[in-house]
Coordinates of C-alpha atoms and ligand atoms in Angstrom, one line a residue:
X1 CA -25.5 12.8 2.5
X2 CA -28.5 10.9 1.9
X3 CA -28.7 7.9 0.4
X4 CA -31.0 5.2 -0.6
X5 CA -30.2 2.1 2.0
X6 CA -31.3 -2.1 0.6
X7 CA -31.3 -2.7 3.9
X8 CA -33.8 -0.1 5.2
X9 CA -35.4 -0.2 1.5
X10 CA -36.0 4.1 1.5
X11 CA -33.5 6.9 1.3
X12 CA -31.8 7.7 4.6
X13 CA -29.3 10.1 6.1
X14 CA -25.8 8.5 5.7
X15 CA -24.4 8.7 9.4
X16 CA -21.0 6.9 9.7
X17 CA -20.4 4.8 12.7
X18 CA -17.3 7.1 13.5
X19 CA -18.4 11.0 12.3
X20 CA -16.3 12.1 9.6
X21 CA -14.9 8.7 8.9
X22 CA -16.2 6.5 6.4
X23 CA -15.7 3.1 6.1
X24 CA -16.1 1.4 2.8
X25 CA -16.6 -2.5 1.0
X26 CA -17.3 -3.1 -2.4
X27 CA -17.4 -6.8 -3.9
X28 CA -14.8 -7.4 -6.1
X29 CA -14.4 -9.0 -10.1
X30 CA -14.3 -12.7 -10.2
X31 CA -11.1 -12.2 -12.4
X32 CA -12.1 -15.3 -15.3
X33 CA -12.5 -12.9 -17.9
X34 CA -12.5 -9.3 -19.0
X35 CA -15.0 -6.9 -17.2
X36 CA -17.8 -5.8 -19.3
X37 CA -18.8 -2.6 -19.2
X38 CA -22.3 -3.5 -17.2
X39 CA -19.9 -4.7 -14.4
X40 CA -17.7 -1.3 -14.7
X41 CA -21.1 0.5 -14.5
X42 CA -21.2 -0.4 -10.8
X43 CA -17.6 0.0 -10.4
X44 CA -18.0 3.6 -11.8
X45 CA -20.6 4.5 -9.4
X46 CA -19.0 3.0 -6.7
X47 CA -16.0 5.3 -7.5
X48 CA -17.9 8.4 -7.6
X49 CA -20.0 6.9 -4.5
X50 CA -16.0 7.3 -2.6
X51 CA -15.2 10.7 -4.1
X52 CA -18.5 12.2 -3.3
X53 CA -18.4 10.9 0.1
X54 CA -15.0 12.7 0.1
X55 CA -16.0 15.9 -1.4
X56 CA -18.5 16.5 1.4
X57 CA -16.1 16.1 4.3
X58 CA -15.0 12.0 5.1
X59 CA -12.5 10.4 5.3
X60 CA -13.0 7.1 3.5
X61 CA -11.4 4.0 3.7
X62 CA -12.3 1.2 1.2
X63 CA -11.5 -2.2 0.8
X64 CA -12.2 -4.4 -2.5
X65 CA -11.9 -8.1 -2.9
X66 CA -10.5 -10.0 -5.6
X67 CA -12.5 -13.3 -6.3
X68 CA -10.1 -15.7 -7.8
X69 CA -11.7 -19.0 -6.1
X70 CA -15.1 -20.0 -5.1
X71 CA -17.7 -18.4 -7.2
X72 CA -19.9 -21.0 -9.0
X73 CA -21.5 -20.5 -12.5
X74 CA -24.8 -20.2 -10.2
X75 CA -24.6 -17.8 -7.7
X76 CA -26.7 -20.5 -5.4
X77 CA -23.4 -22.7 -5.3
X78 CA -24.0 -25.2 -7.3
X79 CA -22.4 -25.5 -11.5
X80 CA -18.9 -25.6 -11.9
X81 CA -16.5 -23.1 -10.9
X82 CA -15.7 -20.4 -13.2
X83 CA -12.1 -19.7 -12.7
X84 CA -11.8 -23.5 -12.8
X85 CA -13.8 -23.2 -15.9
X86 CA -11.9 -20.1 -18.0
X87 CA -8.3 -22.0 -17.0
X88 CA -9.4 -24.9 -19.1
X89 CA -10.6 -23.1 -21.3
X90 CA -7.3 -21.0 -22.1
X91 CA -4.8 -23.7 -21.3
X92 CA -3.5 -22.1 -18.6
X93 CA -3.8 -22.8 -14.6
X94 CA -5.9 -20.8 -12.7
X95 CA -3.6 -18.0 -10.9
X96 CA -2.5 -17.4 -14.1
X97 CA -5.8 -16.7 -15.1
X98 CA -6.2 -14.8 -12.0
X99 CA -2.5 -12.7 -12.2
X100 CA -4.1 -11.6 -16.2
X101 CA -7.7 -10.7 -15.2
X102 CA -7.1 -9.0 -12.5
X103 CA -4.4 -6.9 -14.6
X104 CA -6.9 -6.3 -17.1
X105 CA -9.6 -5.0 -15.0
X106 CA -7.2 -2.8 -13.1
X107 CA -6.3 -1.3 -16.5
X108 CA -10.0 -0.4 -17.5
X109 CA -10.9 1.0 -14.3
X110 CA -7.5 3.4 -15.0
X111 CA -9.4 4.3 -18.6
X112 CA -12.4 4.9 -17.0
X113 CA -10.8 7.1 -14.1
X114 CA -12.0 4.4 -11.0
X115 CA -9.7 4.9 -8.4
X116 CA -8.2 1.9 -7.0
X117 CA -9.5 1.4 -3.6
X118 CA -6.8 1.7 -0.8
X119 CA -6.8 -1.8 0.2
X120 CA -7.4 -4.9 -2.2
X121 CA -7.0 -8.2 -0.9
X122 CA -7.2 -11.9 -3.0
X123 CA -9.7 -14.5 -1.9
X124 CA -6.9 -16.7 -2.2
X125 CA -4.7 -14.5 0.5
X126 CA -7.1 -15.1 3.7
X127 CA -7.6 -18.8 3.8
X128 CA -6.7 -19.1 7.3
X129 CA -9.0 -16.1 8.7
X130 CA -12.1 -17.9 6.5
X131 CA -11.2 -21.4 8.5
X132 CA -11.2 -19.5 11.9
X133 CA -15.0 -17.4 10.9
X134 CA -16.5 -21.1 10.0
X135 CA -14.8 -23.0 12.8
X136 CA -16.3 -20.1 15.2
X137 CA -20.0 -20.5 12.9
X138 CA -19.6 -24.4 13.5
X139 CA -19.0 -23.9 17.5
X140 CA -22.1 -21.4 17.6
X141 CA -24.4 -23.8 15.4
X142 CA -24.9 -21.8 12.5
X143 CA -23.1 -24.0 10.6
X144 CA -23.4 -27.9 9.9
X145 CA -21.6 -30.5 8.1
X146 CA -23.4 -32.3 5.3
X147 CA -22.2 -34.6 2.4
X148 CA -18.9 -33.3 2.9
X149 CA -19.7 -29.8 2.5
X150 CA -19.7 -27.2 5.5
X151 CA -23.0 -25.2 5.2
X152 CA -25.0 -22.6 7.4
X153 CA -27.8 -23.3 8.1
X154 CA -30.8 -20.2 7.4
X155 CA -33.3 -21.5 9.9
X156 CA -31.0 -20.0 13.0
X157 CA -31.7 -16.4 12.0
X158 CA -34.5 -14.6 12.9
X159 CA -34.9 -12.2 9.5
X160 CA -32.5 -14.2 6.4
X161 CA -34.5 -12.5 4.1
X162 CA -34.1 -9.1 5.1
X163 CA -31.8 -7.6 2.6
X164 CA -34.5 -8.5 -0.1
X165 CA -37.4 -7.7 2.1
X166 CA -38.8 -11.0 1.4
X167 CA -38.8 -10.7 -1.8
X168 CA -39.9 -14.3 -3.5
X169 CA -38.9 -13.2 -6.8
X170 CA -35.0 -12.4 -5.7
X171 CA -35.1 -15.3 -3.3
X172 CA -35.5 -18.0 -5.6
X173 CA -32.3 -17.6 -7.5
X174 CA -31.4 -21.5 -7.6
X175 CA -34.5 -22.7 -8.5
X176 CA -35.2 -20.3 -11.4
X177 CA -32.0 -20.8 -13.2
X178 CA -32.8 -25.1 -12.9
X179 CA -30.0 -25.9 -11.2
X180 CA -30.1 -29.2 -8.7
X181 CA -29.7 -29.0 -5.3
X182 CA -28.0 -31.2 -2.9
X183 CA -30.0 -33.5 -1.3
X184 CA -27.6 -33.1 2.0
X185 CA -29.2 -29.9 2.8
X186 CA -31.1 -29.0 6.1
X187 CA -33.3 -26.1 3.9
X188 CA -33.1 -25.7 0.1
X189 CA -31.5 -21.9 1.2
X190 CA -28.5 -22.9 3.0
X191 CA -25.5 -22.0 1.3
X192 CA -21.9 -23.6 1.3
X193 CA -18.6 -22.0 3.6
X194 CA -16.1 -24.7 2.7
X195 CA -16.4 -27.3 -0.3
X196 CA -14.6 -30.7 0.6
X197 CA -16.0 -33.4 -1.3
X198 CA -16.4 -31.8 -4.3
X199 CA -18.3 -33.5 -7.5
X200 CA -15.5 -30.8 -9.3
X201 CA -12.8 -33.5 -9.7
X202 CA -10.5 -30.9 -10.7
X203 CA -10.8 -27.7 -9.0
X204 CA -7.0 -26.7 -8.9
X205 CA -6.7 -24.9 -5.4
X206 CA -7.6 -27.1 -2.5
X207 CA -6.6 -26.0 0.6
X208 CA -5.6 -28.5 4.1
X209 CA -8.9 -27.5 7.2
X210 CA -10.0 -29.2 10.1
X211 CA -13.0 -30.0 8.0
X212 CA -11.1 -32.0 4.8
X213 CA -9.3 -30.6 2.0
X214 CA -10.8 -28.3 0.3
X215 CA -11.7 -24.9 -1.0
X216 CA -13.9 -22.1 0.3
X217 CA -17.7 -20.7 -0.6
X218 CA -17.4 -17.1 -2.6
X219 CA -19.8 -15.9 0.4
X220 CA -17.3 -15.9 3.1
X221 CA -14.6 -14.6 1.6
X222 CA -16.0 -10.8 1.6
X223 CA -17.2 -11.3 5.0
X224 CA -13.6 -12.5 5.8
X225 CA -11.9 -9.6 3.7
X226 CA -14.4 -6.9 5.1
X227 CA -13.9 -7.8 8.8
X228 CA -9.6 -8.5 7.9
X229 CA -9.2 -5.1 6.3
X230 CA -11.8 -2.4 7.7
X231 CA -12.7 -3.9 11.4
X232 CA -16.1 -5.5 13.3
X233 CA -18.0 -2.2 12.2
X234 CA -18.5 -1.5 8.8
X235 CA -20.5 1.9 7.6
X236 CA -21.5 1.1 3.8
X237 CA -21.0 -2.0 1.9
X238 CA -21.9 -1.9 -2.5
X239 CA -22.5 -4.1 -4.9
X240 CA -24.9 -4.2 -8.3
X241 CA -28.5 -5.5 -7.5
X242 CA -27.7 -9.4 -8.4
X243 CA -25.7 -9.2 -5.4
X244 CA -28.5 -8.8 -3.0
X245 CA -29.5 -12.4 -3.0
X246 CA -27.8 -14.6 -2.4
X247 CA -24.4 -13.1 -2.1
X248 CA -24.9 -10.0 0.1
X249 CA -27.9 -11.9 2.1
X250 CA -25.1 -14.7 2.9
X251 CA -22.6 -12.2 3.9
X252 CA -24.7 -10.6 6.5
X253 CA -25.7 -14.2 7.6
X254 CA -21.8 -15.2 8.4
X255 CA -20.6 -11.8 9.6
X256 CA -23.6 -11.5 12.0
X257 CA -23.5 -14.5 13.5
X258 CA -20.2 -14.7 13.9
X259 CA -19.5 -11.0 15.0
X260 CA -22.3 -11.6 17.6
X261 CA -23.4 -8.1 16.5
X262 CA -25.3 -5.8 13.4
X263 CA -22.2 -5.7 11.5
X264 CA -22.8 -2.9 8.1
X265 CA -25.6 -0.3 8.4
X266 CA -26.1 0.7 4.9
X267 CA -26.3 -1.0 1.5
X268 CA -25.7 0.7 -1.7
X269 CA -26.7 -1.1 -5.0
X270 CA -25.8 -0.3 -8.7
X271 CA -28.8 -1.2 -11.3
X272 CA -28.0 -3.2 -14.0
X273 CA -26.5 -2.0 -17.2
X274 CA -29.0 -3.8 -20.0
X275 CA -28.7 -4.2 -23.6
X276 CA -31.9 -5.2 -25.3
X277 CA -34.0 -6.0 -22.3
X278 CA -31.4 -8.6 -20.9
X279 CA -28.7 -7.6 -17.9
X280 CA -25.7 -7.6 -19.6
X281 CA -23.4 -11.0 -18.7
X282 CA -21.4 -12.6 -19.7
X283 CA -23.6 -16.2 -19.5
X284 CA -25.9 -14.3 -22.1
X285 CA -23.3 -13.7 -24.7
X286 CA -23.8 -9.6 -25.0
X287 CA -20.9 -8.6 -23.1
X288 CA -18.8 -5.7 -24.7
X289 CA -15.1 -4.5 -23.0
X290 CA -13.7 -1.4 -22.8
X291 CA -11.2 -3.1 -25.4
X292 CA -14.5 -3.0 -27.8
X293 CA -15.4 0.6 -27.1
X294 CA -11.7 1.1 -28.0
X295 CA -11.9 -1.0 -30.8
X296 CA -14.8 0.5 -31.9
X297 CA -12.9 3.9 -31.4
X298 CA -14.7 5.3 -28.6
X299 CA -12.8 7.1 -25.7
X300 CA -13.7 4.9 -22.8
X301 CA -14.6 8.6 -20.7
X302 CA -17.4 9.1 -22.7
X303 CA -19.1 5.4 -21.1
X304 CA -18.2 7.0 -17.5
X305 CA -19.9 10.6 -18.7
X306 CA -22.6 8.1 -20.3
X307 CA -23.4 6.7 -16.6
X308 CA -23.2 9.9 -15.0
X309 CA -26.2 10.8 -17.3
X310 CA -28.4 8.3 -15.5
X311 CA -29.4 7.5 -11.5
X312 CA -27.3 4.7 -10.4
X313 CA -30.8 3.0 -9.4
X314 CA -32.3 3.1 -12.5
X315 CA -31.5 0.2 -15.5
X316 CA -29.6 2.1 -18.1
X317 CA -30.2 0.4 -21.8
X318 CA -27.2 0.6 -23.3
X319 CA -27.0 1.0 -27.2
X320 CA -24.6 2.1 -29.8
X321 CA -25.9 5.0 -30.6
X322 CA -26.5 6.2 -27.1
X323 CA -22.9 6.0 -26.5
X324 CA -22.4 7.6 -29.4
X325 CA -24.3 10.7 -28.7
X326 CA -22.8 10.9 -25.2
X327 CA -19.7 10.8 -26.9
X328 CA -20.4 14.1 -29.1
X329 CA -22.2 15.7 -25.4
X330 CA -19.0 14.5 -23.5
X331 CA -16.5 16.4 -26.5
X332 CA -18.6 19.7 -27.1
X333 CA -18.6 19.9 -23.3
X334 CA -14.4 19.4 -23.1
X335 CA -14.1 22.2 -26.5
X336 CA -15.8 24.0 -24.7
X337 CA -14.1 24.8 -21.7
X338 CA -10.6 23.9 -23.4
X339 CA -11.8 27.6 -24.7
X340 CA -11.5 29.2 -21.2
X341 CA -8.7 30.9 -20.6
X342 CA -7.8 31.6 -17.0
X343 CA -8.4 35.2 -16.5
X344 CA -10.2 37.0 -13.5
X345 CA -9.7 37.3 -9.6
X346 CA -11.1 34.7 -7.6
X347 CA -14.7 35.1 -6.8
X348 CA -14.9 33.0 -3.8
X349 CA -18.6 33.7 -3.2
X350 CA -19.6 32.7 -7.0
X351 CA -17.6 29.4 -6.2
X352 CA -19.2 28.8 -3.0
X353 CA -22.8 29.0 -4.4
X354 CA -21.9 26.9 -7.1
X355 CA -19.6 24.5 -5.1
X356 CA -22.9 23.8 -2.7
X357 CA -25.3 23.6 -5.2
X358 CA -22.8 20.4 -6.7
X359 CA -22.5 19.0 -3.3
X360 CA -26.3 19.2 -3.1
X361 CA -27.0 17.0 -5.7
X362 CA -24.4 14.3 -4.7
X363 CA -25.9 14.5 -1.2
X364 CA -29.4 14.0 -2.8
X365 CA -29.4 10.2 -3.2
X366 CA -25.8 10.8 -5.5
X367 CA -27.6 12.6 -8.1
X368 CA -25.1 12.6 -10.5
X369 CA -27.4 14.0 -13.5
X370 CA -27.8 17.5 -11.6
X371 CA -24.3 17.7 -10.6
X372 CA -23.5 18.1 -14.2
X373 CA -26.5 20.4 -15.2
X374 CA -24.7 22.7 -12.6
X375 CA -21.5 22.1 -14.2
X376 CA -23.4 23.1 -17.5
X377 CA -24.7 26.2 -15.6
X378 CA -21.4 27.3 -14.5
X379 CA -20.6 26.9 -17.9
X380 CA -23.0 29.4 -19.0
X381 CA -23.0 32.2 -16.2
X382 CA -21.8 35.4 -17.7
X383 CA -21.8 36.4 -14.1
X384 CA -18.8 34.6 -13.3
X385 CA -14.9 35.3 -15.0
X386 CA -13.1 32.2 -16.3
X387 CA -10.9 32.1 -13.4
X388 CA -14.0 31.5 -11.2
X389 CA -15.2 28.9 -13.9
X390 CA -11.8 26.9 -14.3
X391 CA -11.6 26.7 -10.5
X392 CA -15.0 25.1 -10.0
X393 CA -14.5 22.5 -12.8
X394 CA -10.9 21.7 -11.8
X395 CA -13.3 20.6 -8.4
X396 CA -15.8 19.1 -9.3
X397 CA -13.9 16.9 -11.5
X398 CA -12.4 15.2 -8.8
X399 CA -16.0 13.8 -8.0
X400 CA -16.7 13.2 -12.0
X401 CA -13.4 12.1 -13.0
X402 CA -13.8 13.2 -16.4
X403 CA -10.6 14.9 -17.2
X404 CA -12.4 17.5 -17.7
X405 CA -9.4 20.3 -17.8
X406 CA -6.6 18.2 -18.8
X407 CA -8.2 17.5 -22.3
X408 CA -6.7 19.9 -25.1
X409 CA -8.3 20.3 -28.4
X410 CA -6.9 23.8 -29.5
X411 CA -3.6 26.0 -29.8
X412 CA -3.6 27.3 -26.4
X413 CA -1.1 24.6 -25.4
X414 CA 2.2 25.9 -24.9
X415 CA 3.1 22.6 -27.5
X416 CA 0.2 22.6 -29.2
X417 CA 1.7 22.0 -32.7
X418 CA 4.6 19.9 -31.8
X419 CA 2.3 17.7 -30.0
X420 CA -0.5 17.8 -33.1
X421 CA 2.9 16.8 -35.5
X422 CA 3.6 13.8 -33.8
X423 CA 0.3 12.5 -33.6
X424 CA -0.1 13.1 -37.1
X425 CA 3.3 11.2 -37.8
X426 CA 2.1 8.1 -35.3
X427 CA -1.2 7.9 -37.2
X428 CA 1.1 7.8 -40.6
X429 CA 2.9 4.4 -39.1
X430 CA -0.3 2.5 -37.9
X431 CA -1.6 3.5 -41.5
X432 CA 1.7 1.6 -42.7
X433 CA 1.6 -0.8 -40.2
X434 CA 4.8 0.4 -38.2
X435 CA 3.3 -0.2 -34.9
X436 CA 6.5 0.0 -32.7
X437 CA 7.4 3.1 -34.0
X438 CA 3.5 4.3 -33.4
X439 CA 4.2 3.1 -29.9
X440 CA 7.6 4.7 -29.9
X441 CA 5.8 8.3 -30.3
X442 CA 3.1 7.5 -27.9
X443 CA 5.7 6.3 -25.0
X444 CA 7.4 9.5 -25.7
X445 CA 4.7 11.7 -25.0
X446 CA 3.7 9.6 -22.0
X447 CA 7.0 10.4 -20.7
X448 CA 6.0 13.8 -21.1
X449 CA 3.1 13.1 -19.2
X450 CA 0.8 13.6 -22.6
X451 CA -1.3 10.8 -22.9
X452 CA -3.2 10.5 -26.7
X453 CA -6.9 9.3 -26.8
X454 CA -7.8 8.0 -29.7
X455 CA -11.6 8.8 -30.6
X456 CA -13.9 8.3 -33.7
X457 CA -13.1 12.2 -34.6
X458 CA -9.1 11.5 -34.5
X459 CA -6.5 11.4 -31.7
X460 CA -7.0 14.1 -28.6
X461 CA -4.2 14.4 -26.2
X462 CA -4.5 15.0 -22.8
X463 CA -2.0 16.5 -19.9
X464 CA -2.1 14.1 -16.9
X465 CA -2.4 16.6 -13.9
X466 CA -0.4 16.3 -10.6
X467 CA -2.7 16.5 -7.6
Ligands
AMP501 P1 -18.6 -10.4 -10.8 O1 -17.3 -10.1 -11.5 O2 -19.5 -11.3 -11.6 O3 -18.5 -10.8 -9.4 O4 -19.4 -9.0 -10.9 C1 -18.7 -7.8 -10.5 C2 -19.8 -6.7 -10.2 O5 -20.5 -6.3 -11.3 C3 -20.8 -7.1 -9.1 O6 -21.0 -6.0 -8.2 C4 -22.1 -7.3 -10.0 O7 -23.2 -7.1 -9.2 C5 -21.9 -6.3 -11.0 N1 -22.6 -6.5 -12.3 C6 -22.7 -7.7 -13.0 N2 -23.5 -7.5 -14.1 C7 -23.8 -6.2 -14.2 C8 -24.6 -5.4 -15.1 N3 -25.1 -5.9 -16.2 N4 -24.8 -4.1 -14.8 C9 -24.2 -3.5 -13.7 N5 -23.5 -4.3 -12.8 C10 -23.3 -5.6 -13.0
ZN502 ZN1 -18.8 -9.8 -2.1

């Protein structure tokens, strides 16, 4: 597998620290709001970032955070804090706006196929373990006390800036967005580990530390969840570019110093998901949800087939009718191999050329693009029987997670017309605003293990396959 590395800044050959054994951190949703879709952009590649890494032979453990204290409206730890923020907002205290979010976001990544990662742990949960790093950063003298505030102090490491190759554009994050700085600062870069006396009168979780009450930086807690759930030695560690600076560059800062060693060898970053020019965030007011590409009737697949269309490195502009058009790509593509029936002997050579020309392109630098132009190609080889066919996209959909063969649009389902009655019946009640007993017919199908997508062209149903 070769990927390109942040750290190294060019493409390199992924070699885990441990051969065959992979293991895995991605940075987690501050849960104080919905997800927009720009944020599920890096999630999605993240996911197929795991499955390809599985497809070609690892075994991959992953660990995901879950920031529910800490992060600042600026990234450079200064504004107000944002959980803080969207519980005042919403009348409601802040692990309840936590317990929601994080519901919500694991429900999107479900309708856009992201696996969940095998361990997920709350920023809230480690506490303790972030006390012991900063006590240990503290001891060494990476760390100082200032106006209250525990911070580390830059000037102790030989290369800061490497993550960003010195970059004076990404390193200036604070500055650019206006914010002031505290005056208690060694250097204008150091960074906060623990909050105590906090100009946010009322920031709800404060926690009892040898260094005053108080309430951690969002830097430490993936350092703290990283080293907690996957060990000293981490192989690759993702994020979407506004993570390189400052957040990233801090982790690798604590873990480092407090490790004693180089502690994450490779650094994968998503580009941004724009809409007119401008990242999509929330700050900027042109966020949309999966909810709006429901809304909007859109099956939330055809954003993940969308992103599979472009590099994960390069800025994908998102627009309405873009989405639309994957949408028709993504449904021509499911007709047509809802078409193939499975007939044939196996063709095991026919699969194996196939098979590694699709693990080619995920080993080039996760080319996701090719990988489906050789689905396409499969798709179109007179060469091969459907058997053949069916087997190779039954596989590599476990790398493109687009439900590929579970989607049914014709008769050759065994229920087909029962199936097509009762979704004509449930579209008959929300017409006449009977929505429990719309429900009523969709939680019957589910039971079934039929799950109905509802799309601008009508409802689809899908079979949810067992592994
Ligand atoms: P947050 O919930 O703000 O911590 O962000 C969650 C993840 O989404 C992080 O990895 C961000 O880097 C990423 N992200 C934020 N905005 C975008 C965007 N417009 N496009 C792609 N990824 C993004
Ligand atoms: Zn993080």
């Amino acid at each position: 597998m070769y990927l390109y590395n942040t750290l190294t800044h060019k493409v390199e050959e992924f070699l885990p620290n441990t051969p065959e054994v992979v293991k895995m951190y991605t940075c987690g949703p501050t849960v104080y709001h919905y997800a927009h879709i720009g944020n599920l952009r890096s999630y999605i590649c993240e996911d197929i970032l795991e499955k390809a890494l599985k497809y070609t032979g690892y075994y991959v453990q992953r660990a995901m955070n879950i920031t529910d204290v800490g992060h600042l409206t600026s990234d450079s730890d200064s504004g107000t804090d944002k959980m803080v923020n969207s519980a005042i907002q919403e009348k409601k205290s802040v692990l309840e706006i936590a317990a929601y979010y994080t519901e919500a976001f694991f429900k999107d990544c479900e309708a856009l196929n992201i696996r969940k990662p095998d361990m997920i742990s709350k920023a809230t949960d480690n506490i303790d373990f972030y006390i012991e790093i900063i006590k240990e950063l503290i001891k060494k003298d990476y760390a100082y006390e200032s106006n209250g505030n525990i911070y580390f102090d830059i000037t102790k490491l030989e290369d800061y800036y490497q993550l960003t190759n010195h970059n004076i554009d990404d390193m200036v994050v604070g500055v650019r967005e206006g914010v002031e700085e505290d005056s208690g600062k060694r250097n204008q870069g150091d960074f906060v580990l623990w909050f105590t006396k906090s100009k946010f009168q009322d920031q709800e979780l404060k926690w009892d530390s040898p260094f005053g009450v108080g309430y951690p930086g969002w830097h430490i807690e993936c350092t703290g969840i990283s080293i907690k759930t996957l060990g000293e030695y981490l192989d690759i560690h993702c994020g979407g570019i506004d993570n390189i600076f400052p957040h990233h560059t801090n982790e690798i800062a604590q873990s480092e110093s407090y490790l004693g060693h180089k502690w994450c060898n490779y650094w994968f970053h998503v580009q941004h998901l724009n809409v007119k020019d401008a990242k999509m965030s929330k700050s900027k007011g042109n966020i949309i949800t999966v909810n709006t590409l429901k809304e909007e009737g859109f099956n939330p697949l055809s954003y993940r087939f969308m992103c599979l269309n472009s590099h994960y490195r390069k800025i994908l502009d998102f627009t309405y009718e873009a989405l639309k058009s994957s949408e028709n790509a993504y449904l021509k593509l499911l007709n047509k191999i809802s078409m193939i029936s499975e007939e044939g002997d196996f063709q095991d050579s026919a699969f194996n050329d196939y098979n590694e020309k699709f693990m080619t392109s995920l080993k080039d630098d996760l080319n996701t693009a090719n990988a489906l132009t050789v689905l396409y190609d499969v798709l179109k080889d007179d060469g091969i029987n459907n058997y053949t066919k069916l087997k190779l996209i039954r596989s590599f959909d476990k790398v493109l997670g687009l439900n590929l063969i579970s989607e049914y649009h014709d008769s050759e389902h065994p229920q087909h017309e029962e199936i097509m009655e009762l979704i004509k019946k449930r579209a008959e009640y929300k017409e006449n605003h009977k929505y429990t007993e719309a429900d009523g017919i969709r939680d019957e199908l589910a039971a079934r293990g039929i799950e109905l997508v509802d799309t601008r062209e009508g409802t689809i149903y899908k079979i949810r396959e067992v592994d």
